[in-house]
mmCIF file of C-alpha atoms in Angstrom:
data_model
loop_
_atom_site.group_PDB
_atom_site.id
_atom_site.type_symbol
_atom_site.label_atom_id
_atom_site.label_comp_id
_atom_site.label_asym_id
_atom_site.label_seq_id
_atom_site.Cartn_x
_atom_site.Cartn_y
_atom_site.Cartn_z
ATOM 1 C CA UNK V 1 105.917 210.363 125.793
ATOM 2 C CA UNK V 2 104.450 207.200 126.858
ATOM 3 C CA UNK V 3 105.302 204.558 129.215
ATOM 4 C CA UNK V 4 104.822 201.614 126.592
ATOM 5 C CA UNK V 5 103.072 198.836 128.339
ATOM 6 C CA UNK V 6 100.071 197.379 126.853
ATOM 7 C CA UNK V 7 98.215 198.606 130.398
ATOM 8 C CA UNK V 8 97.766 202.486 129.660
ATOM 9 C CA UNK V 9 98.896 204.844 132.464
ATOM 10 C CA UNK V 10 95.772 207.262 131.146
ATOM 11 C CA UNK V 11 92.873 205.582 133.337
ATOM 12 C CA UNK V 12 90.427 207.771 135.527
ATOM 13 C CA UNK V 13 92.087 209.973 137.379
ATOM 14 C CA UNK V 14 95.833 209.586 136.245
ATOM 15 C CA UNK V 15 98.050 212.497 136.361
ATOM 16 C CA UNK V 16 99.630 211.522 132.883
ATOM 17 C CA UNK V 17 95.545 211.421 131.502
ATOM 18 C CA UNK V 18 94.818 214.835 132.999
ATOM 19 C CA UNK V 19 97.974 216.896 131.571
ATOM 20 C CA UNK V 20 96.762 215.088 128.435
ATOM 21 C CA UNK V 21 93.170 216.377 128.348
ATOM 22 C CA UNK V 22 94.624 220.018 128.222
ATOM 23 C CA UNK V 23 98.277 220.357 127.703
ATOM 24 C CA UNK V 24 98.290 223.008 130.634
ATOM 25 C CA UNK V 25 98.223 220.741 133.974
ATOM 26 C CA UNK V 26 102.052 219.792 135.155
ATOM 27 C CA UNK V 27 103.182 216.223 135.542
ATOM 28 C CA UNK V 28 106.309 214.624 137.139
ATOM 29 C CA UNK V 29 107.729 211.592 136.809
ATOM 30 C CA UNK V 30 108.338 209.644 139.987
ATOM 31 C CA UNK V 31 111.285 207.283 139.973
ATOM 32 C CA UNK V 32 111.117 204.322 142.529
ATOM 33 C CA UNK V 33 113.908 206.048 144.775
ATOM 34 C CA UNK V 34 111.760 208.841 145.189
ATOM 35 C CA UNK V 35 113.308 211.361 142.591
ATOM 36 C CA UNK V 36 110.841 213.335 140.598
ATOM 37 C CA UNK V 37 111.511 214.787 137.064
ATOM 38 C CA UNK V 38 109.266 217.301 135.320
ATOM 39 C CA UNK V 39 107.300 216.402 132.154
ATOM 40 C CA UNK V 40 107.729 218.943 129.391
ATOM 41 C CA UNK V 41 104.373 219.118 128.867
ATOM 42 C CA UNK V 42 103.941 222.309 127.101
ATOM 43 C CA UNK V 43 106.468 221.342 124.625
ATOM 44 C CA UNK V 44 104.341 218.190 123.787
ATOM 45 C CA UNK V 45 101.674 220.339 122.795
ATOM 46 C CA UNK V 46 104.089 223.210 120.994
ATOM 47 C CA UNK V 47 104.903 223.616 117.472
ATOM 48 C CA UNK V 48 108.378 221.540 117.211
ATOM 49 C CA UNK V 49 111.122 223.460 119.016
ATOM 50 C CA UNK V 50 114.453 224.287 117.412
ATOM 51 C CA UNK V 51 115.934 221.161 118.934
ATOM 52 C CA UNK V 52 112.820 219.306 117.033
ATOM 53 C CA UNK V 53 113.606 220.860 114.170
ATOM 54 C CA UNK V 54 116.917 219.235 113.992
ATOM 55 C CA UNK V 55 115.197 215.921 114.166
ATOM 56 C CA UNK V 56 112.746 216.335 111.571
ATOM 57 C CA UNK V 57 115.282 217.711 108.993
ATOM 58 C CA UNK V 58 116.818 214.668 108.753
ATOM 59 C CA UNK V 59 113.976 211.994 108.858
ATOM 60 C CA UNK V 60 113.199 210.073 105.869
ATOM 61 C CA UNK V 61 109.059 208.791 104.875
ATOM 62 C CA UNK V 62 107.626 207.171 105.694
ATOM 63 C CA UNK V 63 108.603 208.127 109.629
ATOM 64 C CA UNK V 64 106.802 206.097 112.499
ATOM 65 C CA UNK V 65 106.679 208.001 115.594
ATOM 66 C CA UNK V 66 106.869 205.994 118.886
ATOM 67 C CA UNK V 67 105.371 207.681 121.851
ATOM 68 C CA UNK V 68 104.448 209.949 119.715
ATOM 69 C CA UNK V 69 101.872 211.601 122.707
ATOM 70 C CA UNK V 70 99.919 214.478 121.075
ATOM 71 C CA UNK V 71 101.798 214.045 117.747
ATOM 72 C CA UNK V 72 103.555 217.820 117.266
ATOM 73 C CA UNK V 73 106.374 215.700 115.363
ATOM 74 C CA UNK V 74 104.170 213.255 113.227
ATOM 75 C CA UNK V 75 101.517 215.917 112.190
ATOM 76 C CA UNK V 76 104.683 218.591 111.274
ATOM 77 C CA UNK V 77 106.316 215.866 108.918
ATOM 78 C CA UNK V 78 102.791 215.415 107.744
ATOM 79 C CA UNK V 79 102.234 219.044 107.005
ATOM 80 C CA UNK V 80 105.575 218.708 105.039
ATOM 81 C CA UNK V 81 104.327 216.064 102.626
ATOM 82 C CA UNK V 82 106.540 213.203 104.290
ATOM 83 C CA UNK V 83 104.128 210.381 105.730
ATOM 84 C CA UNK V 84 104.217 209.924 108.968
ATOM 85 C CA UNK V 85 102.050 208.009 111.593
ATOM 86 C CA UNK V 86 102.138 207.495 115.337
ATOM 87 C CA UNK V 87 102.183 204.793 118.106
ATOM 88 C CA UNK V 88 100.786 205.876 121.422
ATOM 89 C CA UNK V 89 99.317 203.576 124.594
ATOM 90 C CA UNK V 90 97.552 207.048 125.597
ATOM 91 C CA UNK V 91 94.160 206.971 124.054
ATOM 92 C CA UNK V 92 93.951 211.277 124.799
ATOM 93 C CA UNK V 93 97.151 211.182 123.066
ATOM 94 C CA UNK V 94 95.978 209.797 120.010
ATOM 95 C CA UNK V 95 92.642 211.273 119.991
ATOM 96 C CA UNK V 96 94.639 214.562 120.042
ATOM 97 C CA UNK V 97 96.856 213.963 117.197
ATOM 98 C CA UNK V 98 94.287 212.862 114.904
ATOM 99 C CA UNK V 99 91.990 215.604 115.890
ATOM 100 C CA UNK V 100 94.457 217.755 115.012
ATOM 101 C CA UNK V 101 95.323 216.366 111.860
ATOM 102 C CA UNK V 102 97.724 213.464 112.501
ATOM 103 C CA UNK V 103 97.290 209.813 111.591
ATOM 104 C CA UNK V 104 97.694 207.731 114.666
ATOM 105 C CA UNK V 105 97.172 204.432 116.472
ATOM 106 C CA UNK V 106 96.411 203.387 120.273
ATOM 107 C CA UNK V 107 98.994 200.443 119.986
ATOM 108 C CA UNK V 108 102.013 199.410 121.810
ATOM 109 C CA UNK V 109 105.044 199.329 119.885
ATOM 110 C CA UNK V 110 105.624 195.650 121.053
ATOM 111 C CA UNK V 111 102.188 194.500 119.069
ATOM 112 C CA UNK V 112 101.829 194.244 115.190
ATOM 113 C CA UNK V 113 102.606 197.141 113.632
ATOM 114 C CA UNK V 114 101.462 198.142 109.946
ATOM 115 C CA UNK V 115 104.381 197.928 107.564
ATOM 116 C CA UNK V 116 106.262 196.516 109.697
ATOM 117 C CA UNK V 117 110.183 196.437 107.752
ATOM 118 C CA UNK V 118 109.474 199.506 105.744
ATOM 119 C CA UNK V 119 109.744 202.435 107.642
ATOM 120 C CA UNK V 120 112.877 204.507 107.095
ATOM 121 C CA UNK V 121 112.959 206.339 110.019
ATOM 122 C CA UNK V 122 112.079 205.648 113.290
ATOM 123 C CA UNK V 123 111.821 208.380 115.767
ATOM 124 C CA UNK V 124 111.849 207.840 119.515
ATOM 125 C CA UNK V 125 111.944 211.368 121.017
ATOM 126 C CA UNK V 126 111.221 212.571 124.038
ATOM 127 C CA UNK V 127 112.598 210.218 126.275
ATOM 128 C CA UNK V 128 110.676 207.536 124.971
ATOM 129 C CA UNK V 129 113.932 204.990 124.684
ATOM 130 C CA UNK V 130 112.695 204.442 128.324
ATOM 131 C CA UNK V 131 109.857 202.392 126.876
ATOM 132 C CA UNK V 132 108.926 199.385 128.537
ATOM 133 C CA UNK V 133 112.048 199.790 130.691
ATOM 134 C CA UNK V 134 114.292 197.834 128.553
ATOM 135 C CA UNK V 135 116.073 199.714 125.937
ATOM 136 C CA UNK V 136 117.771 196.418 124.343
ATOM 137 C CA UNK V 137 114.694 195.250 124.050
ATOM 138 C CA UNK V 138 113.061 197.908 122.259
ATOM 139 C CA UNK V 139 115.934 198.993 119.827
ATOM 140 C CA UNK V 140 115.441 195.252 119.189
ATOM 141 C CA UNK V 141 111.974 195.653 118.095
ATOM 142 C CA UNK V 142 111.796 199.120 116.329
ATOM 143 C CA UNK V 143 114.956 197.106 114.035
ATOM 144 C CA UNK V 144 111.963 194.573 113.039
ATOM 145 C CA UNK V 145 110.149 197.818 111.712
ATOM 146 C CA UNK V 146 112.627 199.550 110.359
ATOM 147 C CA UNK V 147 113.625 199.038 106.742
ATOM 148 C CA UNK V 148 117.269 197.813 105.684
ATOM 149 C CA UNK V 149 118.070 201.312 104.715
ATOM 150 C CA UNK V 150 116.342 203.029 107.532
ATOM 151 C CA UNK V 151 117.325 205.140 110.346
ATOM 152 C CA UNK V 152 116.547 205.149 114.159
ATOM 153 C CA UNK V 153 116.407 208.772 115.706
ATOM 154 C CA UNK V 154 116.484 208.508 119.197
ATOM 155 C CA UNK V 155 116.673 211.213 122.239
ATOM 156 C CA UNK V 156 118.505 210.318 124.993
ATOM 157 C CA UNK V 157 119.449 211.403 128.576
ATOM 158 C CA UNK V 158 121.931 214.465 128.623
ATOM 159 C CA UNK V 159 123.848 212.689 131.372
ATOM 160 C CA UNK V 160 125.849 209.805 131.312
ATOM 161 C CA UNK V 161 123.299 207.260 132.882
ATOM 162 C CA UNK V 162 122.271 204.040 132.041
ATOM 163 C CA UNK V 163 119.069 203.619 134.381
ATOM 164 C CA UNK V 164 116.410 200.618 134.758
ATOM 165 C CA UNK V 165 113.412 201.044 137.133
ATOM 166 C CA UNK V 166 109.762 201.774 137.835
ATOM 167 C CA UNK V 167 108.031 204.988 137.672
ATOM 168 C CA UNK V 168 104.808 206.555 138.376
ATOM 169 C CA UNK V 169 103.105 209.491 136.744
ATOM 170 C CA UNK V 170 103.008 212.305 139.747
ATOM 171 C CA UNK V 171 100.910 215.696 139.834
ATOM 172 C CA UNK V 172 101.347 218.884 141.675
ATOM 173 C CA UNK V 173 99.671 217.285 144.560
ATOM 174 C CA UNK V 174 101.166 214.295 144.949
ATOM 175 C CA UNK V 175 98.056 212.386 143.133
ATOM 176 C CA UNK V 176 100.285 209.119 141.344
ATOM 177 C CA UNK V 177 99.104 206.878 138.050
ATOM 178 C CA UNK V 178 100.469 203.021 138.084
ATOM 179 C CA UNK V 179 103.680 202.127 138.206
ATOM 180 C CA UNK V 180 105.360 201.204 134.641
ATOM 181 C CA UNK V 181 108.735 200.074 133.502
ATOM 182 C CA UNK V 182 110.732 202.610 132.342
ATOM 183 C CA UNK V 183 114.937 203.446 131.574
ATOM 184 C CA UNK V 184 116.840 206.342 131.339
ATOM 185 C CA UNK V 185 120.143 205.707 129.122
ATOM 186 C CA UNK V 186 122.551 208.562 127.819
ATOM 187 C CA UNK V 187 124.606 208.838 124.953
ATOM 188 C CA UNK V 188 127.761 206.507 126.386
ATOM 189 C CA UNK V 189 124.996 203.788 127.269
ATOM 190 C CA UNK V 190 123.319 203.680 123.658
ATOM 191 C CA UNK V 191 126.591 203.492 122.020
ATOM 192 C CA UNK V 192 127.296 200.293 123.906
ATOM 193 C CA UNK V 193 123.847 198.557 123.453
ATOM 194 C CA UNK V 194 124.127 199.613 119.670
ATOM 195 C CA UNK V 195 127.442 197.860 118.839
ATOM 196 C CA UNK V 196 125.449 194.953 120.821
ATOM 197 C CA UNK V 197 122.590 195.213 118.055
ATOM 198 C CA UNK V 198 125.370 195.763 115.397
ATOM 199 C CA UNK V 199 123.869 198.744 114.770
ATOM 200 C CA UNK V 200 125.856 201.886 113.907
ATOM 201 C CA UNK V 201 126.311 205.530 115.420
ATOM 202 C CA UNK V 202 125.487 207.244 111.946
ATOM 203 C CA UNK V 203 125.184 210.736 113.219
ATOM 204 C CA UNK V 204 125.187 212.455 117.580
ATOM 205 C CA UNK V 205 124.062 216.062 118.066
ATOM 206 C CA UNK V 206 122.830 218.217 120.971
ATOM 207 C CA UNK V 207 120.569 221.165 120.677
ATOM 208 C CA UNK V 208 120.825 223.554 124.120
ATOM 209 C CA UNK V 209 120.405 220.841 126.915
ATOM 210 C CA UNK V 210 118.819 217.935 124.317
ATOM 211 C CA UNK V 211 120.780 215.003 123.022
ATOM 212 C CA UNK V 212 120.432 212.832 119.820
ATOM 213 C CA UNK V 213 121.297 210.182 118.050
ATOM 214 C CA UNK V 214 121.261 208.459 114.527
ATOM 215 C CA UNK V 215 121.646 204.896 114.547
ATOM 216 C CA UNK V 216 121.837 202.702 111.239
ATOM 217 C CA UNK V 217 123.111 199.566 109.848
ATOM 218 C CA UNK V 218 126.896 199.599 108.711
ATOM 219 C CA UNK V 219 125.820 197.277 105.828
ATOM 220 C CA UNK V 220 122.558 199.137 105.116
ATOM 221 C CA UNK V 221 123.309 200.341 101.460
ATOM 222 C CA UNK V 222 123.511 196.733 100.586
ATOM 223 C CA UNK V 223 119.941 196.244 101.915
ATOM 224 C CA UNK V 224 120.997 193.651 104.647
ATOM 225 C CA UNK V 225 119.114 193.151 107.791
ATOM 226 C CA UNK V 226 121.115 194.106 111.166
#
């Protein structure tokens, strides 16, 4: 989980920094309108859940992980023999996964990425469609990554919502990071922006109260770019 803007959220005293450091310390997210959603921070630094595991079953190498915060997905597929490597803004987030075995990088996923067009699968888990508060734009960009043949995997909202705004990173005491750009979208929304993109709905599944998606390119097994 990450909030994607080149400007990291993890500076000082941030709550998003601190429930990094440890894994144990709760986080919220503050939405602009005053809702607050809790961070599943313990399931960041889990072994993949059930839910995960359906994700990981069907990813491809080599995988890039967006957001991928403390890397439980990239450092599993490693541990499988699939390559995998991560994108995080968070330096504590990447300092974790490689410490703990993963390959990572302190990099937006807006800035050069290494093999950029030749990664069959593309995860973005955890919420992390929200990225830099335009999902468009994003899906966009992790296209330019992704090989002909490749596959996004993407989490979205269980509801139906379709949400722009700004959000802060919010502790147990009301201690807040800097505002970011983020987006909420559920499955209804990402079907909509995908036919935008010409991109396909190859594949939706839920897992308890999780929701995913596969999205492809219908002329993919030709090679052709969306």
């Amino acid at each position: 989980m990450t909030s994607g803007e080149e400007r990291s959220p993890c500076a000082g005293a941030d709550p998003y920094a601190l429930a990094l450091r440890n894994g144990h310390e709760r986080v919220y997210l503050r939405l602009a309108d005053g809702r607050r959603i809790r961070m599943p921070v313990d399931r960041w630094y889990a072994h993949p859940t059930v839910a995960d595991e359906s994700v990981l079953t069907r990813c491809v190498g080599p995988v890039l992980d967006v957001g991928c915060g403390p890397g439980r997905l990239c450092r599993a597929l490693l541990s499988r023999g699939a390559f995998a490597l991560g994108v995080d803004v968070a330096p504590r987030a990447v300092a974790h996964t490689i410490a703990l075995g993963g390959i990572a990088l302190r990099r937006s996923v807006f800035d050069r990425l290494p093999a950029e067009g030749g990664w069959q699968t593309v995860l973005l888990i955890d919420g992390n469609i929200g990225i830099g508060g335009d999902p468009r734009a994003l899906l966009y960009r992790c296209i330019q990554v992704t090989a002909p043949t490749g596959v996004l995997l993407i989490e979205v909202d269980p509801d139906d919502v379709e949400e722009r705004c700004t959000a802060q990173f919010e502790d147990t005491h009301g201690h807040e990071g800097p505002p970011f750009p983020w987006a909420r979208l559920g499955a209804p929304a990402l079907h909509r922006i995908a036919e935008d993109l010409a991109l396909s709905v190859t594949d939706q599944w839920r897992y308890g109260h999780r929701c995913f998606l596969a999205l492809g390119c219908p002329d993919s097994a030709s090679g052709r770019r969306c």
